[in-house]
Amino acid sequence: EAGVAQSPRYKIIEKRQSVAFWCNPISGHATLYWYQQILGQGPKLLIQFQNNGVVDDSQLPKDRFSAERLKGVDSTLKIQPAKLEDSAVYLCASSLATPEKLFFGSGTQLSVL
Amino acid sequence: DQQVKQNSPSLSVQEGRISILNCDYTNSMFDYFLWYKKYPAEGPTFLISISSIKDKNEDGRFTVFLNKSAKHLSLHIVPSQPGDSAVYFCAASDYNTDKLIFGTGTRLQVFP
């Protein structure tokens, strides 16, 4: 069974630039999550989708972050403009349903200079 | 407000001995708890879970204990192996929101 795919693995940008991350969840998984993991901290939920609808985006900084999940499968997370404090690993995860266990991708490590 | 706390950032254990990782939570609404293991440059992988209706769940070398009155859970690894060296995250789910809240992680090092 293929796992959660994420790209790119690494991204280095300057502050005020924009960046986008892509995620392809496990086939058949209805729920998709984006987490932000800052060094030394646990993953923090940014947004949760159920199919292509948003279930929770209460911790998404909506002035600069946006996410979409078209057709209830792939998802993209965008940051525009990036700030230094956005440097983190961005993890995508999927699950069959909530609160089932989550399957994580390898993440995208973002460095904002 | 850190609802899930792992107060030990690191733990070092000799191979063959028991590793005990601890986790405390503050939200009494949490009813489902999970442990994840993370190797460098990889995403977290699910290890073991426990529902609030149980106080113990065992899977091979891994056992999770839940003490609801103390709002505390622990992960026991027996015997510990060098391949267990990783960062372990405790996570909890709220039945109202189904949101998964993670702790800050404990880095376990198992040495020969």
Short mmCIF file of C-alpha atoms in Angstrom, two decimals:
data_model
loop_
_atom_site.label_atom_id
_atom_site.label_comp_id
_atom_site.label_asym_id
_atom_site.label_seq_id
_atom_site.Cartn_x
_atom_site.Cartn_y
_atom_site.Cartn_z
CA GLU A 1 0.00 0.00 0.00
CA ALA A 2 1.42 3.38 -1.00
CA GLY A 3 1.88 5.84 1.84
CA VAL A 4 1.21 9.55 2.06
CA ALA A 5 3.27 11.37 -0.56
CA GLN A 6 4.57 14.88 -0.04
CA SER A 7 6.67 17.22 -2.15
CA PRO A 8 9.04 18.90 -2.12
CA ARG A 9 11.17 17.38 0.67
CA TYR A 10 13.09 20.58 1.25
CA LYS A 11 12.49 24.21 0.39
CA ILE A 12 14.57 27.29 1.11
CA ILE A 13 13.05 30.71 0.44
CA GLU A 14 13.55 34.27 1.53
CA LYS A 15 11.06 36.05 3.73
CA ARG A 16 8.14 37.63 1.91
CA GLN A 17 8.34 35.02 -0.85
CA SER A 18 5.58 32.51 -1.43
CA VAL A 19 5.77 28.72 -1.27
CA ALA A 20 3.44 25.78 -1.89
CA PHE A 21 3.45 22.23 -0.63
CA TRP A 22 1.68 19.27 -2.16
CA CYS A 23 0.21 16.16 -0.54
CA ASN A 24 -1.32 12.99 -1.93
CA PRO A 25 -3.00 10.95 0.82
CA ILE A 26 -3.46 7.20 1.02
CA SER A 27 -6.10 6.07 -1.44
CA GLY A 28 -9.54 5.97 0.14
CA HIS A 29 -8.64 8.10 3.14
CA ALA A 30 -11.38 10.68 3.58
CA THR A 31 -9.64 12.81 6.19
CA LEU A 32 -6.53 14.85 5.42
CA TYR A 33 -4.51 16.98 7.81
CA TRP A 34 -1.74 19.54 7.56
CA TYR A 35 0.50 19.87 10.60
CA GLN A 36 3.31 22.31 11.35
CA GLN A 37 6.21 21.03 13.43
CA ILE A 38 8.63 23.63 14.69
CA LEU A 39 11.98 22.33 15.91
CA GLY A 40 11.71 20.99 19.46
CA GLN A 41 7.92 21.02 19.48
CA GLY A 42 5.19 18.53 18.69
CA PRO A 43 3.15 18.71 15.48
CA LYS A 44 0.49 21.42 15.55
CA LEU A 45 -2.66 21.02 13.49
CA LEU A 46 -3.11 23.74 10.87
CA ILE A 47 -6.11 22.43 8.97
CA GLN A 48 -8.24 19.31 8.72
CA PHE A 49 -10.28 18.28 5.68
CA GLN A 50 -13.07 15.74 5.50
CA ASN A 51 -13.25 14.85 1.80
CA ASN A 52 -13.00 18.32 0.23
CA GLY A 53 -14.62 20.24 3.07
CA VAL A 54 -12.78 22.02 5.90
CA VAL A 55 -13.50 20.55 9.35
CA ASP A 56 -11.10 22.64 11.40
CA ASP A 57 -8.86 25.54 10.43
CA SER A 58 -8.90 27.37 13.73
CA GLN A 59 -5.10 27.43 14.00
CA LEU A 60 -4.37 28.33 10.40
CA PRO A 61 -2.96 31.89 10.07
CA LYS A 62 -5.40 32.81 7.38
CA ASP A 63 -3.76 36.12 6.56
CA ARG A 64 -0.86 34.23 5.00
CA PHE A 65 -1.70 30.53 4.87
CA SER A 66 -4.24 28.88 2.58
CA ALA A 67 -5.05 25.27 1.80
CA GLU A 68 -7.33 23.45 -0.55
CA ARG A 69 -8.29 19.88 -1.29
CA LEU A 70 -9.78 19.69 -4.72
CA LYS A 71 -11.95 16.66 -5.54
CA GLY A 72 -11.34 15.31 -2.04
CA VAL A 73 -7.96 13.77 -2.90
CA ASP A 74 -4.75 15.82 -3.30
CA SER A 75 -4.15 18.89 -1.23
CA THR A 76 -1.93 21.95 -1.42
CA LEU A 77 -0.83 24.25 1.39
CA LYS A 78 0.39 27.72 0.47
CA ILE A 79 2.19 30.41 2.43
CA GLN A 80 2.19 33.95 1.05
CA PRO A 81 4.14 35.90 2.15
CA ALA A 82 6.45 33.75 4.28
CA LYS A 83 7.92 34.94 7.56
CA LEU A 84 11.03 33.79 9.40
CA GLU A 85 8.88 32.05 12.04
CA ASP A 86 7.31 29.83 9.36
CA SER A 87 10.52 27.79 9.26
CA ALA A 88 9.34 24.31 10.22
CA VAL A 89 8.52 20.86 8.90
CA TYR A 90 5.10 20.72 7.28
CA LEU A 91 3.54 17.31 7.67
CA CYS A 92 0.59 15.95 5.77
CA ALA A 93 -1.38 13.07 7.24
CA SER A 94 -4.46 11.10 6.28
CA SER A 95 -6.85 8.72 7.97
CA LEU A 96 -9.87 6.63 7.04
CA ALA A 97 -11.98 8.48 9.57
CA THR A 98 -11.64 10.34 12.82
CA PRO A 99 -10.34 9.66 15.37
CA GLU A 100 -8.57 6.78 13.67
CA LYS A 101 -4.80 6.66 13.67
CA LEU A 102 -3.10 9.04 11.28
CA PHE A 103 -0.63 8.06 8.58
CA PHE A 104 1.99 10.75 8.00
CA GLY A 105 4.06 11.67 5.00
CA SER A 106 7.79 12.40 5.33
CA GLY A 107 7.15 16.12 5.48
CA THR A 108 8.52 19.22 3.79
CA GLN A 109 11.28 21.03 5.62
CA LEU A 110 10.91 24.76 5.02
CA SER A 111 13.66 27.25 5.79
CA VAL A 112 12.79 30.93 5.54
CA LEU A 113 15.88 33.16 5.41
CA ASP B 1 -1.85 26.27 26.65
CA GLN B 2 -0.10 22.91 26.40
CA GLN B 3 -2.85 20.31 26.83
CA VAL B 4 -0.53 17.34 26.31
CA LYS B 5 2.80 17.43 28.10
CA GLN B 6 5.86 15.27 27.88
CA ASN B 7 8.09 16.64 30.59
CA SER B 8 11.17 14.56 29.79
CA PRO B 9 12.78 15.82 26.58
CA SER B 10 15.18 12.89 26.51
CA LEU B 11 15.74 9.43 27.96
CA SER B 12 18.72 7.11 27.73
CA VAL B 13 18.32 3.38 28.38
CA GLN B 14 20.58 0.37 28.07
CA GLU B 15 19.66 -2.31 25.55
CA GLY B 16 17.53 -5.05 27.09
CA ARG B 17 16.22 -2.84 29.90
CA ILE B 18 12.79 -1.23 30.18
CA SER B 19 12.07 2.20 28.69
CA ILE B 20 9.27 4.19 30.30
CA LEU B 21 8.02 7.30 28.56
CA ASN B 22 5.52 9.51 30.33
CA CYS B 23 2.77 11.83 29.19
CA ASP B 24 0.36 14.06 31.12
CA TYR B 25 -2.77 15.79 29.86
CA THR B 26 -5.04 18.46 31.20
CA ASN B 27 -8.24 18.13 29.15
CA SER B 28 -10.70 15.70 30.74
CA MET B 29 -12.55 15.51 27.39
CA PHE B 30 -9.72 13.49 25.84
CA ASP B 31 -10.92 9.93 25.28
CA TYR B 32 -8.42 8.40 22.87
CA PHE B 33 -4.66 8.38 23.23
CA LEU B 34 -1.92 7.40 20.82
CA TRP B 35 1.84 7.07 20.73
CA TYR B 36 3.83 7.89 17.61
CA LYS B 37 7.46 7.21 16.87
CA LYS B 38 9.56 9.46 14.66
CA TYR B 39 12.91 8.81 13.05
CA PRO B 40 14.96 11.73 11.63
CA ALA B 41 13.80 12.98 8.23
CA GLU B 42 10.67 10.82 8.39
CA GLY B 43 7.10 11.48 9.38
CA PRO B 44 5.74 10.10 12.67
CA THR B 45 4.50 6.51 12.52
CA PHE B 46 1.72 5.10 14.66
CA LEU B 47 2.87 2.82 17.45
CA ILE B 48 0.04 2.00 19.82
CA SER B 49 -3.22 3.50 21.08
CA ILE B 50 -5.60 3.21 24.00
CA SER B 51 -9.21 4.18 24.52
CA SER B 52 -10.32 5.85 27.74
CA ILE B 53 -12.46 2.82 28.57
CA LYS B 54 -9.29 0.78 29.09
CA ASP B 55 -6.35 1.19 31.41
CA LYS B 56 -3.86 -0.97 29.52
CA ASN B 57 -3.13 -2.00 25.96
CA GLU B 58 -0.32 -4.28 24.92
CA ASP B 59 1.26 -4.95 21.53
CA GLY B 60 4.38 -7.07 21.58
CA ARG B 61 7.15 -5.21 23.38
CA PHE B 62 5.01 -2.09 23.73
CA THR B 63 2.46 -1.48 26.48
CA VAL B 64 0.53 1.71 27.13
CA PHE B 65 -0.98 2.39 30.55
CA LEU B 66 -3.68 4.97 31.18
CA ASN B 67 -4.48 6.48 34.58
CA LYS B 68 -7.55 8.66 34.00
CA SER B 69 -7.76 9.98 37.55
CA ALA B 70 -4.20 11.26 37.32
CA LYS B 71 -4.58 12.27 33.65
CA HIS B 72 -1.42 10.37 32.94
CA LEU B 73 -0.32 7.77 30.44
CA SER B 74 2.91 5.94 29.94
CA LEU B 75 4.54 3.84 27.26
CA HIS B 76 6.64 0.86 28.34
CA ILE B 77 9.08 -0.76 25.95
CA VAL B 78 10.44 -4.12 27.10
CA PRO B 79 13.08 -5.13 26.19
CA SER B 80 14.47 -1.97 24.66
CA GLN B 81 16.43 -2.35 21.42
CA PRO B 82 18.82 0.06 19.64
CA GLY B 83 16.28 0.33 16.79
CA ASP B 84 13.85 1.88 19.27
CA SER B 85 16.02 5.00 19.38
CA ALA B 86 13.73 7.74 18.07
CA VAL B 87 11.52 10.60 19.21
CA TYR B 88 8.25 9.46 20.76
CA PHE B 89 5.16 11.65 20.68
CA CYS B 90 2.13 11.24 22.85
CA ALA B 91 -1.15 12.43 21.29
CA ALA B 92 -4.70 12.78 22.56
CA SER B 93 -8.06 13.15 20.87
CA ASP B 94 -11.09 15.06 22.07
CA TYR B 95 -14.37 13.26 21.31
CA ASN B 96 -16.09 16.59 20.72
CA THR B 97 -13.72 17.83 18.03
CA ASP B 98 -11.77 14.70 16.99
CA LYS B 99 -8.73 16.97 16.88
CA LEU B 100 -5.44 15.21 17.67
CA ILE B 101 -3.21 17.18 20.05
CA PHE B 102 0.46 16.22 20.25
CA GLY B 103 2.95 16.53 23.07
CA THR B 104 6.44 17.94 22.55
CA GLY B 105 8.10 14.55 22.30
CA THR B 106 10.72 12.54 24.19
CA ARG B 107 13.95 11.51 22.49
CA LEU B 108 14.80 7.93 23.46
CA GLN B 109 18.29 6.63 23.02
CA VAL B 110 18.94 2.92 23.54
CA PHE B 111 22.63 2.14 23.89
CA PRO B 112 24.32 -1.29 23.73
#
